[in-house]
């Protein structure tokens, strides 16, 4: 990409904002020098890397490059033999620690963020260097005693020498004899040696070497002769300490130089990660989206596009769509209406996307990676070159007209302006036709009415316009594709108070054809507004219909839940009643066994037993009658309006309203639905035909689960529950029951299968198959 056109489209300003989101100088440098790519694979890689970085920062907001520095200058200095200072060495260590943390994090998340992990793979945290610097320097940059055995020994001796020196000087200044001669009982340093302040009037009273004099001359700073040797010993050990510290720092600097290549690669990898994170943060700040790339043919589809350098609260989004049938867009409209902003928005967003930045557009926007973007926008007149506005624009266009091809995006502002209108218009058409024949994707802003007609009559060229509100005399900045811009001069003149006589006289000077064209444009605008209103109304109606459909589905779901609840309660109540009857039967049988000696008593009990068994059979017959199908009741006629039917898909009863073309409209509760007649089952309750009487009363059958879980129960409890469930399943008409007993020791499984073997309601049984639970399940088929 030509850097000159990037500047014209203000890409450097965007990159400067991007740099403000970086964490350290190396990342900021990469951000400022970022250039768009023309390779589709590279553009896609860049965009996907930014997408990964956004996902990572959303999932792990704490991820950062804290502590990283661009230490490449320090590395270069170390490689030249320079001994690095402790702060420089700490910067190296901090950078490597930050690199190590990121390397570990992204290595663990390799599958989720493969592109970021690839960048982190270039990082070599140099753990040996981290440990060496950490062992020798503390957090303040002081060389620690542990840096070397020699340094530890020297510092021990230095502390002893210092203590001796201080002790001797303290005794001198504390002596009553010396007290009157001292300006102050204190110890200080002059010329790197410890001294005491002596009054000048008492010079010689304490023998020593004078190292300094106060500004007033009243005080002499002397080193008593008694401590000269102690001072010498302390100074000598101090110099040995400095030498050892310098040796340690030189050794660490040499280590940095040895790992210089790895450190530089690490800093470069950190800079790339910093750039990716900066792109992610900038994208979040812009509320940006990654455009989809298309590579089959040049096209642009920017939906709700916003210029990233304008105030997001004030900018008006635009839709720019150029595809297979349209490669040239001629934009007309009033001054300050947004034509130039439209050109810059399209060009800048294209450059940003090809640089790997997400752009402020709506999801669904697409872009073709152009090989080149050329822009002739703004007045680039050069006084030094004695170029007029027209000459400046034409010179700029000539610099790229020969390079423009089908893979180029060309943006032209005020094409042909700055010269005679007739000649400028003709030249503008010729240039535009040249670009069109080369297959370039072109957006041109112009005031020439001739270009409107050219766009209307030329294949592959389309009109566009920025709108203007004649009531407020302000542009709306909305871009409309398909209609040329309107002239608003007369409307503005009337609005500003120009007399109607003058305006009418001006209108009379306009040719008849021009007036007709203006009237046609006005009609087209009115038609467009009406279409937009009708479209919006249709969208609102559609949304309302979808909402009503969703509410209906929810209500039907609630109806089915309520029905299932009622049936379950009825089933449980019926089972409870039958169980009470069975308990009474079992109690009477026990009484019969106990009353075997009394014939009369046995006969009475036998009669009661027969009555109770008859009640049980009646209850079972009643439940079975509730399961009777339409065929069993003898009703086999076709379904007609007014019939009560069972709606299979909804698992609910309803009433047929109409029949048409193999479908039926059925009232289910308060809702109406359309279903196929094959999905309806005629119920015996009611009907439109006279003389058709239902044979017996029908009941809703309580629902019974076909699955019984006996795990965790004793054998006795399990068999009792199994007996009740088999009765209930038989009443409900279930074909089989899945009995879950588990594998365990096999005792419960054996007891269940022995019980099933002799049960009168069981036709056969088998172990569970694959996907049913295997030997932990037994499937009983009912008679």
PDB file of N, CA and C in Angstrom, residues 607-658:
ATOM      1  N   UNK A 607     -67.981 -64.168  51.389  1.00  0.00           N
ATOM      2  CA  UNK A 607     -68.901 -63.277  50.687  1.00  0.00           C
ATOM      3  C   UNK A 607     -68.313 -61.864  50.606  1.00  0.00           C
ATOM      4  N   UNK A 608     -67.744 -61.396  51.723  1.00  0.00           N
ATOM      5  CA  UNK A 608     -67.120 -60.066  51.699  1.00  0.00           C
ATOM      6  C   UNK A 608     -65.964 -60.020  50.700  1.00  0.00           C
ATOM      7  N   UNK A 609     -65.209 -61.110  50.655  1.00  0.00           N
ATOM      8  CA  UNK A 609     -64.064 -61.163  49.750  1.00  0.00           C
ATOM      9  C   UNK A 609     -64.511 -61.073  48.303  1.00  0.00           C
ATOM     10  N   UNK A 610     -65.611 -61.797  47.971  1.00  0.00           N
ATOM     11  CA  UNK A 610     -66.100 -61.742  46.591  1.00  0.00           C
ATOM     12  C   UNK A 610     -66.561 -60.335  46.220  1.00  0.00           C
ATOM     13  N   UNK A 611     -67.209 -59.651  47.188  1.00  0.00           N
ATOM     14  CA  UNK A 611     -67.666 -58.291  46.918  1.00  0.00           C
ATOM     15  C   UNK A 611     -66.486 -57.349  46.643  1.00  0.00           C
ATOM     16  N   UNK A 612     -65.447 -57.467  47.465  1.00  0.00           N
ATOM     17  CA  UNK A 612     -64.284 -56.584  47.276  1.00  0.00           C
ATOM     18  C   UNK A 612     -63.568 -56.878  45.966  1.00  0.00           C
ATOM     19  N   UNK A 613     -63.455 -58.197  45.631  1.00  0.00           N
ATOM     20  CA  UNK A 613     -62.795 -58.520  44.362  1.00  0.00           C
ATOM     21  C   UNK A 613     -63.592 -58.006  43.174  1.00  0.00           C
ATOM     22  N   UNK A 614     -64.906 -58.003  43.327  1.00  0.00           N
ATOM     23  CA  UNK A 614     -65.741 -57.461  42.259  1.00  0.00           C
ATOM     24  C   UNK A 614     -65.503 -55.959  42.098  1.00  0.00           C
ATOM     25  N   UNK A 615     -65.314 -55.242  43.250  1.00  0.00           N
ATOM     26  CA  UNK A 615     -65.027 -53.815  43.178  1.00  0.00           C
ATOM     27  C   UNK A 615     -63.681 -53.562  42.488  1.00  0.00           C
ATOM     28  N   UNK A 616     -62.678 -54.395  42.802  1.00  0.00           N
ATOM     29  CA  UNK A 616     -61.371 -54.241  42.164  1.00  0.00           C
ATOM     30  C   UNK A 616     -61.485 -54.452  40.672  1.00  0.00           C
ATOM     31  N   UNK A 617     -62.227 -55.536  40.279  1.00  0.00           N
ATOM     32  CA  UNK A 617     -62.377 -55.789  38.835  1.00  0.00           C
ATOM     33  C   UNK A 617     -63.146 -54.662  38.156  1.00  0.00           C
ATOM     34  N   UNK A 618     -64.129 -54.128  38.868  1.00  0.00           N
ATOM     35  CA  UNK A 618     -64.889 -53.013  38.295  1.00  0.00           C
ATOM     36  C   UNK A 618     -63.993 -51.806  38.078  1.00  0.00           C
ATOM     37  N   UNK A 619     -63.123 -51.555  39.064  1.00  0.00           N
ATOM     38  CA  UNK A 619     -62.185 -50.430  38.912  1.00  0.00           C
ATOM     39  C   UNK A 619     -61.247 -50.638  37.745  1.00  0.00           C
ATOM     40  N   UNK A 620     -60.763 -51.898  37.583  1.00  0.00           N
ATOM     41  CA  UNK A 620     -59.877 -52.183  36.455  1.00  0.00           C
ATOM     42  C   UNK A 620     -60.606 -52.068  35.130  1.00  0.00           C
ATOM     43  N   UNK A 621     -61.873 -52.572  35.098  1.00  0.00           N
ATOM     44  CA  UNK A 621     -62.650 -52.477  33.857  1.00  0.00           C
ATOM     45  C   UNK A 621     -62.927 -51.023  33.498  1.00  0.00           C
ATOM     46  N   UNK A 622     -63.176 -50.192  34.556  1.00  0.00           N
ATOM     47  CA  UNK A 622     -63.439 -48.773  34.297  1.00  0.00           C
ATOM     48  C   UNK A 622     -62.220 -48.093  33.723  1.00  0.00           C
ATOM     49  N   UNK A 623     -61.023 -48.440  34.265  1.00  0.00           N
ATOM     50  CA  UNK A 623     -59.796 -47.830  33.748  1.00  0.00           C
ATOM     51  C   UNK A 623     -59.544 -48.267  32.329  1.00  0.00           C
ATOM     52  N   UNK A 624     -59.806 -49.572  32.066  1.00  0.00           N
ATOM     53  CA  UNK A 624     -59.594 -50.047  30.693  1.00  0.00           C
ATOM     54  C   UNK A 624     -60.574 -49.390  29.737  1.00  0.00           C
ATOM     55  N   UNK A 625     -61.771 -49.137  30.233  1.00  0.00           N
ATOM     56  CA  UNK A 625     -62.741 -48.457  29.372  1.00  0.00           C
ATOM     57  C   UNK A 625     -62.263 -47.061  29.017  1.00  0.00           C
ATOM     58  N   UNK A 626     -61.535 -46.450  29.935  1.00  0.00           N
ATOM     59  CA  UNK A 626     -60.982 -45.124  29.662  1.00  0.00           C
ATOM     60  C   UNK A 626     -59.964 -45.151  28.553  1.00  0.00           C
ATOM     61  N   UNK A 627     -59.365 -46.356  28.262  1.00  0.00           N
ATOM     62  CA  UNK A 627     -58.362 -46.449  27.207  1.00  0.00           C
ATOM     63  C   UNK A 627     -58.978 -46.866  25.875  1.00  0.00           C
ATOM     64  N   UNK A 628     -60.245 -47.034  25.873  1.00  0.00           N
ATOM     65  CA  UNK A 628     -60.879 -47.530  24.652  1.00  0.00           C
ATOM     66  C   UNK A 628     -60.640 -46.567  23.506  1.00  0.00           C
ATOM     67  N   UNK A 629     -60.228 -47.059  22.393  1.00  0.00           N
ATOM     68  CA  UNK A 629     -59.989 -46.235  21.207  1.00  0.00           C
ATOM     69  C   UNK A 629     -61.272 -46.038  20.451  1.00  0.00           C
ATOM     70  N   UNK A 630     -61.171 -45.190  19.443  1.00  0.00           N
ATOM     71  CA  UNK A 630     -62.343 -44.911  18.612  1.00  0.00           C
ATOM     72  C   UNK A 630     -62.818 -46.185  17.932  1.00  0.00           C
ATOM     73  N   UNK A 631     -61.870 -47.037  17.489  1.00  0.00           N
ATOM     74  CA  UNK A 631     -62.261 -48.270  16.807  1.00  0.00           C
ATOM     75  C   UNK A 631     -63.036 -49.185  17.746  1.00  0.00           C
ATOM     76  N   UNK A 632     -62.633 -49.240  19.056  1.00  0.00           N
ATOM     77  CA  UNK A 632     -63.314 -50.121  20.004  1.00  0.00           C
ATOM     78  C   UNK A 632     -64.724 -49.646  20.303  1.00  0.00           C
ATOM     79  N   UNK A 633     -64.974 -48.338  20.212  1.00  0.00           N
ATOM     80  CA  UNK A 633     -66.315 -47.824  20.477  1.00  0.00           C
ATOM     81  C   UNK A 633     -67.186 -47.893  19.239  1.00  0.00           C
ATOM     82  N   UNK A 634     -66.578 -48.293  18.124  1.00  0.00           N
ATOM     83  CA  UNK A 634     -67.362 -48.461  16.921  1.00  0.00           C
ATOM     84  C   UNK A 634     -67.501 -47.215  16.080  1.00  0.00           C
ATOM     85  N   UNK A 635     -66.800 -46.109  16.450  1.00  0.00           N
ATOM     86  CA  UNK A 635     -66.901 -44.864  15.689  1.00  0.00           C
ATOM     87  C   UNK A 635     -65.766 -44.841  14.670  1.00  0.00           C
ATOM     88  N   UNK A 636     -66.076 -45.033  13.419  1.00  0.00           N
ATOM     89  CA  UNK A 636     -65.046 -45.102  12.373  1.00  0.00           C
ATOM     90  C   UNK A 636     -65.310 -44.122  11.245  1.00  0.00           C
ATOM     91  N   UNK A 637     -66.274 -43.203  11.411  1.00  0.00           N
ATOM     92  CA  UNK A 637     -66.598 -42.275  10.329  1.00  0.00           C
ATOM     93  C   UNK A 637     -65.471 -41.249  10.143  1.00  0.00           C
ATOM     94  N   UNK A 638     -65.408 -40.548   8.991  1.00  0.00           N
ATOM     95  CA  UNK A 638     -64.404 -39.505   8.754  1.00  0.00           C
ATOM     96  C   UNK A 638     -64.575 -38.338   9.732  1.00  0.00           C
ATOM     97  N   UNK A 639     -63.474 -37.634   9.984  1.00  0.00           N
ATOM     98  CA  UNK A 639     -63.516 -36.461  10.859  1.00  0.00           C
ATOM     99  C   UNK A 639     -64.245 -35.333  10.144  1.00  0.00           C
ATOM    100  N   UNK A 640     -65.116 -34.639  10.917  1.00  0.00           N
ATOM    101  CA  UNK A 640     -65.880 -33.531  10.365  1.00  0.00           C
ATOM    102  C   UNK A 640     -65.768 -32.337  11.300  1.00  0.00           C
ATOM    103  N   UNK A 641     -66.063 -31.108  10.795  1.00  0.00           N
ATOM    104  CA  UNK A 641     -66.058 -29.926  11.669  1.00  0.00           C
ATOM    105  C   UNK A 641     -66.985 -30.130  12.865  1.00  0.00           C
ATOM    106  N   UNK A 642     -66.518 -29.752  14.023  1.00  0.00           N
ATOM    107  CA  UNK A 642     -67.281 -29.926  15.244  1.00  0.00           C
ATOM    108  C   UNK A 642     -66.872 -31.148  16.032  1.00  0.00           C
ATOM    109  N   UNK A 643     -66.121 -32.089  15.430  1.00  0.00           N
ATOM    110  CA  UNK A 643     -65.692 -33.290  16.132  1.00  0.00           C
ATOM    111  C   UNK A 643     -64.657 -32.962  17.193  1.00  0.00           C
ATOM    112  N   UNK A 644     -64.659 -33.748  18.253  1.00  0.00           N
ATOM    113  CA  UNK A 644     -63.601 -33.703  19.257  1.00  0.00           C
ATOM    114  C   UNK A 644     -62.526 -34.689  18.841  1.00  0.00           C
ATOM    115  N   UNK A 645     -61.298 -34.225  18.774  1.00  0.00           N
ATOM    116  CA  UNK A 645     -60.191 -35.045  18.264  1.00  0.00           C
ATOM    117  C   UNK A 645     -59.016 -34.951  19.223  1.00  0.00           C
ATOM    118  N   UNK A 646     -58.144 -35.933  19.099  1.00  0.00           N
ATOM    119  CA  UNK A 646     -56.863 -35.931  19.831  1.00  0.00           C
ATOM    120  C   UNK A 646     -55.772 -35.452  18.865  1.00  0.00           C
ATOM    121  N   UNK A 647     -55.096 -34.327  19.225  1.00  0.00           N
ATOM    122  CA  UNK A 647     -54.071 -33.721  18.377  1.00  0.00           C
ATOM    123  C   UNK A 647     -52.733 -34.326  18.771  1.00  0.00           C
ATOM    124  N   UNK A 648     -52.196 -35.213  17.924  1.00  0.00           N
ATOM    125  CA  UNK A 648     -50.965 -35.936  18.248  1.00  0.00           C
ATOM    126  C   UNK A 648     -49.769 -35.045  18.544  1.00  0.00           C
ATOM    127  N   UNK A 649     -49.407 -34.076  17.663  1.00  0.00           N
ATOM    128  CA  UNK A 649     -48.205 -33.268  17.911  1.00  0.00           C
ATOM    129  C   UNK A 649     -48.257 -32.464  19.207  1.00  0.00           C
ATOM    130  N   UNK A 650     -49.518 -32.065  19.624  1.00  0.00           N
ATOM    131  CA  UNK A 650     -49.634 -31.246  20.831  1.00  0.00           C
ATOM    132  C   UNK A 650     -49.980 -32.062  22.062  1.00  0.00           C
ATOM    133  N   UNK A 651     -50.322 -33.366  21.862  1.00  0.00           N
ATOM    134  CA  UNK A 651     -50.687 -34.225  22.985  1.00  0.00           C
ATOM    135  C   UNK A 651     -51.834 -33.590  23.776  1.00  0.00           C
ATOM    136  N   UNK A 652     -52.884 -33.151  23.064  1.00  0.00           N
ATOM    137  CA  UNK A 652     -54.009 -32.500  23.727  1.00  0.00           C
ATOM    138  C   UNK A 652     -55.252 -32.688  22.875  1.00  0.00           C
ATOM    139  N   UNK A 653     -56.433 -32.566  23.532  1.00  0.00           N
ATOM    140  CA  UNK A 653     -57.689 -32.641  22.816  1.00  0.00           C
ATOM    141  C   UNK A 653     -58.066 -31.288  22.258  1.00  0.00           C
ATOM    142  N   UNK A 654     -58.821 -31.310  21.149  1.00  0.00           N
ATOM    143  CA  UNK A 654     -59.278 -30.065  20.567  1.00  0.00           C
ATOM    144  C   UNK A 654     -60.554 -30.295  19.779  1.00  0.00           C
ATOM    145  N   UNK A 655     -61.108 -29.215  19.254  1.00  0.00           N
ATOM    146  CA  UNK A 655     -62.351 -29.291  18.467  1.00  0.00           C
ATOM    147  C   UNK A 655     -62.074 -28.812  17.062  1.00  0.00           C
ATOM    148  N   UNK A 656     -62.498 -29.602  16.066  1.00  0.00           N
ATOM    149  CA  UNK A 656     -62.244 -29.275  14.666  1.00  0.00           C
ATOM    150  C   UNK A 656     -63.121 -28.100  14.256  1.00  0.00           C
ATOM    151  N   UNK A 657     -62.481 -27.055  13.672  1.00  0.00           N
ATOM    152  CA  UNK A 657     -63.218 -25.888  13.194  1.00  0.00           C
ATOM    153  C   UNK A 657     -63.484 -25.972  11.700  1.00  0.00           C
ATOM    154  N   UNK A 658     -62.408 -26.222  10.901  1.00  0.00           N
ATOM    155  CA  UNK A 658     -62.566 -26.306   9.446  1.00  0.00           C
ATOM    156  C   UNK A 658     -61.663 -27.399   8.914  1.00  0.00           C
TER     157      UNK A 658
END
